[in-house]
XYZ file of C-alpha atoms in Angstrom:
622
model
C 49.604 157.964 73.568
C 51.868 155.166 74.961
C 49.719 152.460 73.082
C 49.717 154.334 69.710
C 50.985 152.534 66.798
C 53.095 154.754 64.644
C 52.997 153.957 60.897
C 55.608 155.217 58.453
C 54.396 156.150 54.890
C 57.102 156.586 52.317
C 56.557 159.777 50.158
C 58.361 162.991 48.911
C 56.720 165.092 51.772
C 57.958 162.479 54.459
C 54.830 163.169 56.520
C 53.950 160.685 59.164
C 50.471 159.658 60.544
C 49.542 157.768 63.609
C 46.400 155.818 64.291
C 45.029 156.142 67.699
C 43.736 153.057 69.275
C 42.817 154.826 72.590
C 40.136 157.038 71.642
C 38.067 156.898 74.688
C 35.584 159.513 73.821
C 34.985 158.511 70.203
C 34.045 155.202 68.589
C 35.656 156.324 65.310
C 39.462 156.337 64.666
C 40.985 159.719 63.871
C 44.041 160.524 61.982
C 46.633 163.465 62.471
C 49.314 164.404 60.076
C 52.763 165.615 61.656
C 55.556 167.225 59.796
C 58.857 165.292 60.268
C 61.079 168.474 60.918
C 62.256 169.228 64.417
C 64.200 171.772 65.969
C 66.004 169.375 68.331
C 69.941 169.434 67.798
C 70.257 165.591 68.096
C 67.490 164.887 65.792
C 68.179 162.681 62.685
C 66.043 162.505 59.810
C 64.464 158.967 59.240
C 65.463 157.543 62.489
C 62.596 155.654 63.817
C 63.430 156.556 67.582
C 63.696 160.186 66.944
C 60.642 160.336 64.660
C 58.395 158.481 67.478
C 59.831 160.886 70.059
C 58.891 163.763 67.917
C 55.462 162.619 67.481
C 54.845 162.095 70.787
C 55.955 165.540 71.595
C 53.638 167.082 68.936
C 50.698 165.021 70.288
C 51.201 166.076 73.868
C 51.170 169.791 72.941
C 48.168 169.262 70.675
C 45.992 167.473 73.221
C 47.612 168.831 76.606
C 48.867 165.693 77.735
C 51.549 165.650 80.400
C 54.491 163.505 79.745
C 54.996 160.683 82.416
C 58.260 160.210 83.630
C 59.510 156.545 84.061
C 59.764 155.232 87.521
C 63.146 155.237 88.828
C 64.951 151.788 88.987
C 65.856 150.533 92.291
C 69.344 150.630 93.613
C 71.416 147.856 92.256
C 71.755 145.113 94.805
C 75.189 143.797 95.538
C 76.297 140.645 93.650
C 75.570 138.245 96.709
C 72.591 140.065 98.046
C 70.209 138.040 100.377
C 67.225 136.964 98.637
C 65.102 138.354 101.275
C 65.240 141.654 103.110
C 64.267 142.053 106.866
C 61.351 144.026 107.318
C 60.852 145.708 110.795
C 57.966 144.145 112.689
C 55.749 147.080 113.830
C 55.100 144.915 116.939
C 58.714 144.845 118.221
C 59.537 148.771 116.905
C 58.490 150.053 120.249
C 60.775 147.844 122.059
C 63.705 149.412 120.768
C 64.328 151.519 123.664
C 64.112 148.644 126.141
C 67.548 147.317 127.859
C 69.018 144.523 126.429
C 68.428 142.355 129.525
C 64.791 143.204 129.699
C 62.653 140.045 129.583
C 60.226 141.808 126.932
C 63.276 142.530 124.748
C 64.669 139.141 124.964
C 61.317 137.577 123.866
C 61.002 139.874 121.017
C 64.443 139.185 119.944
C 63.748 135.509 120.219
C 60.472 135.843 117.981
C 62.275 137.815 115.434
C 65.004 135.391 115.107
C 62.508 132.930 113.670
C 60.470 135.428 111.515
C 63.475 136.590 109.696
C 65.518 134.792 106.899
C 69.030 133.970 107.078
C 70.907 133.804 103.806
C 74.377 132.575 102.675
C 75.799 136.122 102.598
C 74.718 136.746 106.084
C 76.090 133.279 107.504
C 79.506 134.142 105.630
C 79.582 137.634 107.062
C 78.822 136.402 110.483
C 81.687 133.729 110.413
C 84.061 136.389 109.098
C 83.232 138.851 111.886
C 83.107 136.416 114.687
C 86.366 137.330 116.286
C 86.013 140.992 116.075
C 82.408 140.716 117.612
C 83.869 138.580 120.316
C 86.653 141.167 121.209
C 84.271 144.047 121.149
C 81.532 142.192 123.393
C 84.320 141.248 125.941
C 85.567 145.080 125.924
C 82.005 146.389 126.372
C 81.199 143.903 129.018
C 84.446 144.694 130.860
C 83.702 148.506 130.670
C 80.053 147.944 131.530
C 81.144 146.158 134.667
C 82.508 149.127 136.358
C 79.762 151.604 135.028
C 76.927 152.094 137.213
C 74.014 149.661 136.043
C 70.356 149.932 136.617
C 68.301 146.832 138.094
C 65.113 147.903 136.176
C 64.312 148.472 132.405
C 63.894 152.342 131.855
C 61.191 151.760 129.194
C 58.833 149.340 131.249
C 60.342 149.176 134.749
C 60.548 145.442 134.729
C 63.718 143.992 136.646
C 66.692 143.025 134.394
C 67.962 139.305 134.106
C 71.813 140.273 134.283
C 73.005 137.017 135.206
C 71.321 134.633 132.804
C 71.504 136.744 129.870
C 75.266 137.386 130.186
C 75.801 133.557 130.689
C 73.770 133.204 127.447
C 75.850 135.397 125.629
C 78.890 133.931 126.970
C 78.038 130.442 125.567
C 77.206 132.031 122.166
C 80.594 133.631 122.138
C 82.333 130.595 123.072
C 80.851 128.700 120.406
C 81.596 131.362 117.766
C 85.410 131.326 118.766
C 85.325 127.420 118.680
C 83.911 127.603 115.077
C 86.209 130.340 114.128
C 89.025 128.289 115.288
C 87.925 125.101 113.596
C 87.671 127.102 110.303
C 91.038 128.467 110.769
C 92.355 124.953 111.212
C 90.519 123.677 108.138
C 92.079 126.474 106.001
C 95.565 125.616 107.515
C 94.809 121.931 106.370
C 93.874 123.147 103.021
C 96.859 125.126 102.547
C 99.110 122.009 103.347
C 97.278 119.865 100.985
C 95.475 117.736 103.457
C 98.351 115.335 103.115
C 98.166 114.734 99.486
C 101.224 117.178 98.880
C 104.762 117.169 100.349
C 105.361 120.967 101.633
C 108.685 120.008 102.999
C 110.260 118.141 99.891
C 110.770 114.865 101.951
C 109.997 112.598 99.181
C 112.984 111.250 97.191
C 111.465 112.271 93.681
C 112.614 115.059 91.481
C 109.188 116.079 90.391
C 107.925 119.311 91.799
C 104.315 119.164 90.455
C 101.680 118.286 92.936
C 99.854 115.473 90.506
C 102.615 113.118 90.990
C 102.169 113.544 94.748
C 98.480 113.121 94.347
C 98.854 109.907 92.653
C 101.198 108.611 95.382
C 98.603 109.759 97.954
C 95.904 107.795 96.211
C 97.999 104.644 95.855
C 98.794 104.597 99.425
C 95.464 105.693 100.935
C 93.235 103.958 98.515
C 94.655 101.440 96.315
C 97.082 99.437 98.717
C 94.397 99.354 101.631
C 92.021 97.841 99.111
C 94.432 95.145 98.046
C 94.589 93.587 101.567
C 91.624 95.124 103.579
C 93.312 94.132 106.916
C 91.965 95.909 110.144
C 94.825 98.311 111.249
C 95.689 98.777 114.541
C 94.122 101.837 116.631
C 95.539 105.065 115.227
C 97.761 103.480 112.584
C 97.392 103.276 108.974
C 96.850 100.114 106.978
C 99.782 97.840 107.445
C 100.368 97.098 103.601
C 100.371 100.843 102.972
C 102.742 101.649 105.876
C 105.274 98.779 104.931
C 105.374 99.713 101.137
C 105.725 103.473 101.684
C 108.275 103.086 104.110
C 110.309 100.810 101.729
C 109.722 103.269 98.817
C 111.416 106.035 101.005
C 114.669 103.950 101.031
C 114.493 103.171 97.349
C 113.104 105.722 94.790
C 112.402 103.383 91.983
C 109.634 101.652 94.297
C 108.372 105.206 94.839
C 107.972 105.871 91.117
C 106.343 102.354 90.730
C 103.664 103.268 93.279
C 102.813 106.462 91.404
C 102.684 104.421 88.172
C 100.394 101.954 89.948
C 98.340 104.737 91.400
C 97.856 106.566 87.958
C 96.693 103.264 86.397
C 94.079 102.357 89.336
C 92.713 106.004 89.338
C 92.381 105.975 85.389
C 90.314 102.505 85.963
C 88.107 104.170 88.719
C 87.337 107.174 86.540
C 87.127 105.740 82.958
C 87.266 101.874 83.391
C 90.209 101.897 81.366
C 94.028 102.790 81.846
C 96.281 105.001 80.018
C 99.882 103.781 80.678
C 101.343 105.620 77.847
C 99.954 109.098 79.039
C 102.730 111.492 79.838
C 102.817 111.180 83.474
C 102.693 107.661 84.031
C 105.024 106.914 81.124
C 107.563 109.247 82.698
C 107.343 107.420 86.036
C 107.384 103.881 84.130
C 110.734 104.947 82.423
C 112.179 106.226 85.372
C 111.208 102.704 87.279
C 112.859 100.939 84.139
C 116.181 103.089 84.533
C 116.446 102.624 88.136
C 115.725 98.831 87.731
C 118.882 98.453 85.301
C 120.847 100.167 87.831
C 119.710 98.118 90.976
C 119.842 94.680 89.037
C 123.580 95.425 88.372
C 124.233 95.788 92.132
C 124.590 92.471 93.790
C 123.240 94.103 97.140
C 120.086 95.377 95.421
C 119.308 92.713 92.562
C 117.412 90.316 94.825
C 115.877 92.810 97.329
C 112.184 92.811 97.910
C 111.804 96.257 96.473
C 113.357 95.168 93.150
C 110.955 92.153 93.089
C 107.852 94.497 93.783
C 108.917 97.157 91.333
C 109.004 94.256 88.544
C 105.824 92.764 89.741
C 103.993 95.956 89.311
C 105.379 96.300 85.562
C 104.558 92.809 84.897
C 100.944 93.231 86.152
C 99.857 96.346 84.794
C 101.126 96.473 81.082
C 98.488 94.804 79.141
C 94.857 95.535 79.980
C 91.793 93.428 78.787
C 89.096 95.646 80.203
C 86.602 95.395 77.394
C 83.090 94.869 78.773
C 81.964 91.341 78.020
C 78.505 89.662 77.876
C 76.345 89.523 80.858
C 77.608 87.578 83.852
C 75.198 84.514 84.435
C 76.147 84.734 88.185
C 75.434 87.392 90.899
C 79.073 86.937 91.943
C 79.608 88.440 95.561
C 82.631 90.404 96.834
C 83.548 91.166 93.070
C 85.726 94.270 94.151
C 87.463 92.658 97.112
C 91.102 92.727 96.633
C 90.341 95.133 93.436
C 89.930 91.662 91.711
C 87.483 93.775 89.353
C 90.436 95.937 88.464
C 93.684 93.688 88.441
C 91.710 90.666 87.058
C 91.526 92.506 83.912
C 95.321 92.504 83.334
C 97.341 89.999 81.785
C 100.956 89.483 82.726
C 104.077 90.173 80.600
C 105.878 86.954 80.195
C 109.262 88.606 80.288
C 108.588 90.477 83.512
C 106.929 87.345 85.060
C 110.038 85.258 84.356
C 112.111 87.833 86.031
C 110.151 87.921 89.076
C 110.075 84.019 89.215
C 114.076 83.848 88.639
C 114.744 86.345 91.521
C 112.184 84.575 94.038
C 113.669 81.129 93.037
C 117.170 82.645 93.673
C 116.040 84.064 97.194
C 114.702 80.459 97.956
C 110.889 80.803 97.376
C 107.933 82.857 98.231
C 108.360 81.919 102.163
C 111.692 84.034 102.204
C 110.102 87.344 101.233
C 110.090 89.693 104.088
C 108.119 92.545 102.930
C 104.768 92.683 104.241
C 102.154 91.222 101.722
C 104.427 90.664 98.776
C 104.595 86.975 98.867
C 100.603 86.992 99.053
C 100.312 89.582 96.064
C 102.586 87.133 94.153
C 100.436 84.237 95.016
C 97.153 86.314 94.106
C 98.426 87.240 90.865
C 99.241 83.716 90.303
C 95.731 82.540 90.908
C 94.233 85.123 88.775
C 96.515 84.292 85.762
C 95.783 80.525 86.279
C 92.090 81.191 86.529
C 91.939 83.288 83.267
C 94.079 80.399 81.615
C 92.492 77.423 83.162
C 95.898 76.017 84.241
C 97.435 75.201 87.518
C 99.123 77.837 89.659
C 102.927 78.225 89.194
C 103.766 78.678 92.860
C 103.048 76.322 95.848
C 100.524 77.097 98.476
C 101.763 79.397 101.186
C 101.937 77.929 104.701
C 99.947 80.986 106.140
C 97.226 80.443 103.534
C 97.094 76.587 104.543
C 96.543 77.672 108.228
C 93.920 80.212 107.238
C 91.916 77.332 105.512
C 92.353 75.294 108.747
C 91.039 78.080 110.862
C 88.087 78.968 108.592
C 86.878 75.346 108.421
C 87.232 75.303 112.181
C 85.102 78.521 112.482
C 82.501 77.095 110.212
C 81.665 74.264 112.534
C 81.983 76.190 115.935
C 79.060 77.786 117.891
C 76.860 79.669 117.016
C 77.118 77.554 113.641
C 76.158 74.028 113.445
C 78.699 71.456 114.362
C 78.205 69.547 111.106
C 78.672 71.657 107.922
C 75.895 71.095 105.468
C 78.036 72.828 102.504
C 79.727 69.878 100.356
C 78.405 67.158 102.775
C 76.587 65.120 100.051
C 80.171 64.589 98.329
C 81.386 61.945 100.943
C 78.764 59.656 99.675
C 80.437 59.549 96.287
C 83.878 58.176 97.156
C 82.618 54.869 95.628
C 82.157 56.787 92.359
C 85.690 58.144 91.837
C 85.659 61.164 94.211
C 89.084 61.070 95.691
C 90.100 62.384 99.158
C 92.060 65.224 97.636
C 88.650 66.392 96.058
C 86.823 66.024 99.232
C 89.349 68.025 101.357
C 89.171 70.741 98.584
C 85.398 70.682 98.546
C 85.147 71.068 102.491
C 87.475 74.063 102.195
C 85.102 75.681 99.594
C 82.065 74.893 101.625
C 83.539 76.616 104.623
C 84.416 79.694 102.662
C 80.835 79.655 100.925
C 79.508 79.975 104.519
C 81.852 82.809 105.497
C 80.979 84.665 102.406
C 77.313 84.113 102.932
C 77.499 85.389 106.642
C 79.330 88.333 105.221
C 76.867 89.124 102.532
C 73.962 88.954 104.800
C 75.543 91.103 107.308
C 74.972 88.712 110.403
C 77.462 88.747 113.219
C 80.240 86.587 114.387
C 81.598 86.691 110.491
C 85.012 86.867 109.116
C 86.991 90.080 108.447
C 87.340 91.017 104.751
C 90.999 90.469 104.825
C 90.608 86.909 106.099
C 88.027 86.233 103.567
C 90.268 87.518 100.772
C 93.297 85.365 101.730
C 91.118 82.332 102.128
C 89.451 82.811 98.853
C 92.938 82.948 97.140
C 94.059 79.851 99.028
C 90.811 77.920 98.107
C 91.011 78.756 94.538
C 94.322 77.610 94.373
C 93.142 74.332 95.971
C 90.585 74.150 93.107
C 92.933 74.652 90.286
C 95.395 72.158 91.750
C 92.809 69.338 91.387
C 94.392 66.905 88.857
C 92.529 66.447 85.456
C 91.041 63.224 84.407
C 94.079 62.307 82.070
C 96.369 62.779 85.176
C 94.622 60.266 87.117
C 95.411 57.277 85.111
C 97.451 55.733 87.809
C 94.412 55.705 90.064
C 92.917 52.279 90.913
C 89.811 52.857 88.636
C 89.568 49.563 87.537
C 87.306 48.871 84.418
C 84.507 51.296 85.404
C 85.020 54.407 83.071
C 82.167 56.030 84.709
C 83.727 56.587 87.969
C 86.457 58.866 86.052
C 83.689 60.742 84.262
C 81.844 61.429 87.650
C 85.288 62.748 89.161
C 85.962 65.000 85.920
C 82.273 66.313 86.140
C 82.749 67.270 89.628
C 86.042 68.961 89.143
C 84.890 71.183 85.907
C 81.624 71.926 87.968
C 83.716 73.076 90.928
C 85.817 75.082 88.698
C 82.615 76.940 87.429
C 81.646 77.460 91.025
C 85.003 78.936 91.811
C 84.737 81.561 89.147
C 81.083 82.086 90.213
C 81.485 82.648 93.965
C 85.155 81.850 95.182
C 87.096 83.908 92.887
C 84.772 85.955 90.579
C 87.427 87.202 87.895
C 85.816 89.840 85.532
C 84.919 89.240 81.919
C 84.601 85.267 82.508
C 82.690 84.471 79.453
C 85.561 82.849 77.363
C 86.758 80.988 80.502
C 83.004 79.770 81.330
C 82.774 78.795 77.713
C 85.609 76.541 77.824
C 84.352 74.789 81.128
C 80.804 74.462 79.716
C 82.249 72.734 76.649
C 84.376 70.297 78.532
C 81.537 69.781 80.975
C 79.058 68.828 78.364
C 81.691 66.341 76.754
C 82.078 64.729 80.135
C 78.472 64.377 80.721
C 77.846 62.936 77.180
C 80.456 60.049 77.961
C 78.920 59.485 81.475
C 75.464 58.961 79.650
C 73.141 60.467 82.190
C 70.057 58.230 81.284
C 71.927 55.155 82.489
C 72.954 56.543 85.919
C 71.572 55.086 89.033
C 69.575 56.921 91.708
C 72.687 57.529 93.693
C 73.870 59.830 91.340
C 70.915 61.837 91.180
C 71.853 64.605 93.528
C 75.060 65.348 91.888
C 73.860 65.180 88.472
C 71.247 67.927 89.376
C 74.185 69.980 90.760
C 76.423 69.839 87.760
C 73.282 70.343 85.278
C 72.090 73.223 87.140
C 75.621 75.193 87.553
C 76.618 73.985 84.041
C 73.422 75.165 82.662
C 73.592 78.754 84.404
C 77.114 79.196 83.059
C 75.835 78.237 79.585
C 73.821 81.411 79.477
C 74.108 83.132 75.937
C 76.199 79.919 74.841
C 75.408 77.245 72.300
C 75.260 74.758 75.047
C 72.402 76.218 77.066
C 69.336 74.320 75.278
C 71.175 71.025 75.954
C 71.705 71.656 79.537
C 68.030 72.775 79.781
C 66.693 69.796 78.130
C 68.873 67.340 80.100
C 67.733 69.088 83.307
C 64.085 68.713 82.374
C 64.515 65.012 81.728
C 66.437 64.453 85.080
C 63.664 66.578 86.896
C 61.060 64.284 85.382
C 62.934 61.265 86.402
C 63.410 62.107 90.035
C 59.959 63.669 90.376
C 60.989 67.333 91.051
C 58.347 70.096 89.880
C 59.437 72.721 92.152
C 62.433 74.947 92.126
C 62.427 75.636 95.881
C 62.872 71.750 96.305
C 65.298 71.393 94.014
C 67.447 74.260 95.665
C 67.192 72.541 98.916
C 69.045 69.590 97.475
C 71.673 71.703 95.988
C 72.316 73.154 99.382
C 73.988 69.785 100.330
C 76.638 70.413 97.492
C 78.316 73.572 96.813
C 75.693 76.372 96.398
C 75.148 80.117 97.262
C 71.635 81.276 96.764
C 72.421 85.020 96.324
C 74.761 84.344 93.387
C 73.096 81.352 91.888
C 69.484 81.133 92.626
C 68.331 83.755 90.059
C 70.263 82.186 87.209
C 69.019 78.707 88.359
C 65.405 79.742 88.381
C 65.604 81.067 84.817
C 67.398 77.814 83.752
C 64.573 75.699 85.543
C 61.877 77.806 83.765
C 63.517 77.162 80.341
C 63.866 73.192 80.988
C 61.486 71.949 83.498
C 58.256 74.161 83.063
C-alpha cells in the first residue's frame, strides 16, 4: 500500500477511506472504510501522519501484508571524505602474503598505484604524516638489518630484490623529508608575514597594525621599482627602493609619506581612484604635515633631500583627475612605464610645488640633490605638468638626461641598425622653409627614441632597457616642449615670407601631438589634443595648403594625418579628412600603404598610429 492515496472526508463519524491504485488482481477499484480510533498511546486524532500510519497498519492486518523496513542509511562520511573509495582488486588479493621485496608484489603495487584515485584528503594526510612514516621506516629497516632475512619469497619462492627496493624506498623517503622541510619553511615565512610585517618593531612608526606595514611594503616592493625600472645588481633590490627606504629609516616623516603614497597607489590599482581622506592615509598624511612643520623649523633639516621628497609626495598626490575620458585616438605604447598612467592623472598643488621649488633653488638647483632618483622624479613631474597644460617646463634639462639623449642617438645608428637614421630624416630638407636647427636636433632625438620604443615593442634583441627608455623619453618630451612658439621667433630672420613661419609652427604643433601619442602618453589627453588640433587647424589655414609647392607635400601629409588622427571625436575631424583627400588627389596617392611609407621619413610609429591613420584615410580619400 505504499502507493495508495489517502483521501480525508470530513464528517461527524470521522471515517476515512482509501482508494487503491495497485489492485493487481482486479480491474475495478475497491474501497475500504477504516475507523479512526487507535490504541497507540502517541496517536493524535486528526493528525495526518498518525492517520496514515493507522490506515497502513489496518490494511496490513486485513490483507496479510508484511511491513517493509526502510533500508539503513550508509554511515555518515567524514566532512572531507574522498570522492572515490579504493576497492580491492581481486587479481592482487592473493599477493597479500608475498614479501614486500618480491618482484610480483612490486609489480602489483605499481599497477594498483595507477588504478586507485588520490584525493585531496589523502594528499594532506600523507604530507602531515611524512616525518612519522620516515622515522618508523628507518626504525624498521634498522631492526630488520639484524634479523635473519630470507632470500626467497615464502609465497612464490622467487628471489627477493633487496638492494634495489631499499634504494627506491630511501629515495622516496628523502624526497618526503625534503618536501616536509620545505613545507615547514613556508609556514615559517607565513608566520613572519613574508616580509610584509615588522616582527621586531624596527620601523620608526608608532602604528602596531599590519595594514600600515603592508602599505609600506607595497610602496617599496611595487610602487618605487615601477617609477624607475632599473635593472638591479645580482642579489640586490631596486636602487630607488633601497635608497628611499634607507633614508626613511633615518627620518620618520619620509616613512609616513611612503605609506601615504603606497595607499594612494594601491587604491588606484584596485579601484582606478584614490581615497586620500580615508582614515589610514589621512592619519599618515597628518603626521607628515606635523613632522614637516618641525623639520622646516630646524636649519639642519629644512633643506634636506628627505624634506623635499616628503613635500613632493604631498604636492603630487593631492588632486586626482582620474575621470575616464573619451577614447584615445592613438594606440600609445608604454602607457604604464614609470606609472605614467597613474601619476599623469594628478594635478600638483601650487603651494606645495612652490615650496619644493624654493627649497631646491636655495640648495643650488636640481643637480645638487644627492638622494638617488629624486632630481629625476622632480623633472618628470615637471614634464607631466607642462604636457597637461601645454606650457614649457619650469626646470632646465638635467645633464644626465642630455647625456642619455646623446647615447640613444648614437645607439640608433650603430650596427645592427642602419648607419643612417630614417626617422625624422625628411625634416632636414625643410631648412629653407623655416625649420630651425634646434627643431632638427629635437626631431632627431624624437626619431631615435621612437626607434628604441619600436624595438622594445616588437621584442627584438639589442634594445634599450626600460629604465633607459623612460629617462630618455622624459628628456625628449622636455625638448619638444622647450621648442619656442611662432610668436617667440619674431627675432629670427624670416624676411617677408610669412609661410616659413607657418611651416615651422605646423611642425611644432604636430610634434607635440606625436609627443602625446608616442613619446609621453599622458592619460586623459582629450582636452590637450583638442587645443593642439584647434591651433593646428588655424596654422594650416593661414598656410593655405592649396598654394603650397610639391616640396611641402610630404610634410603636409604628415601634418594632416597626425592632426586628423588626433581630431577623432572632435569638430575638426571632417576638415582634416577633407584636406587629406584633396592632398592625396593632388599628389596621386590612392593607397594607404604607400602613404605610410612616406610618413616613416618624418616622425611615425606604425603600432601607435597606423590604425587611426587608416580610419582617417578611409574617411577622406576612399
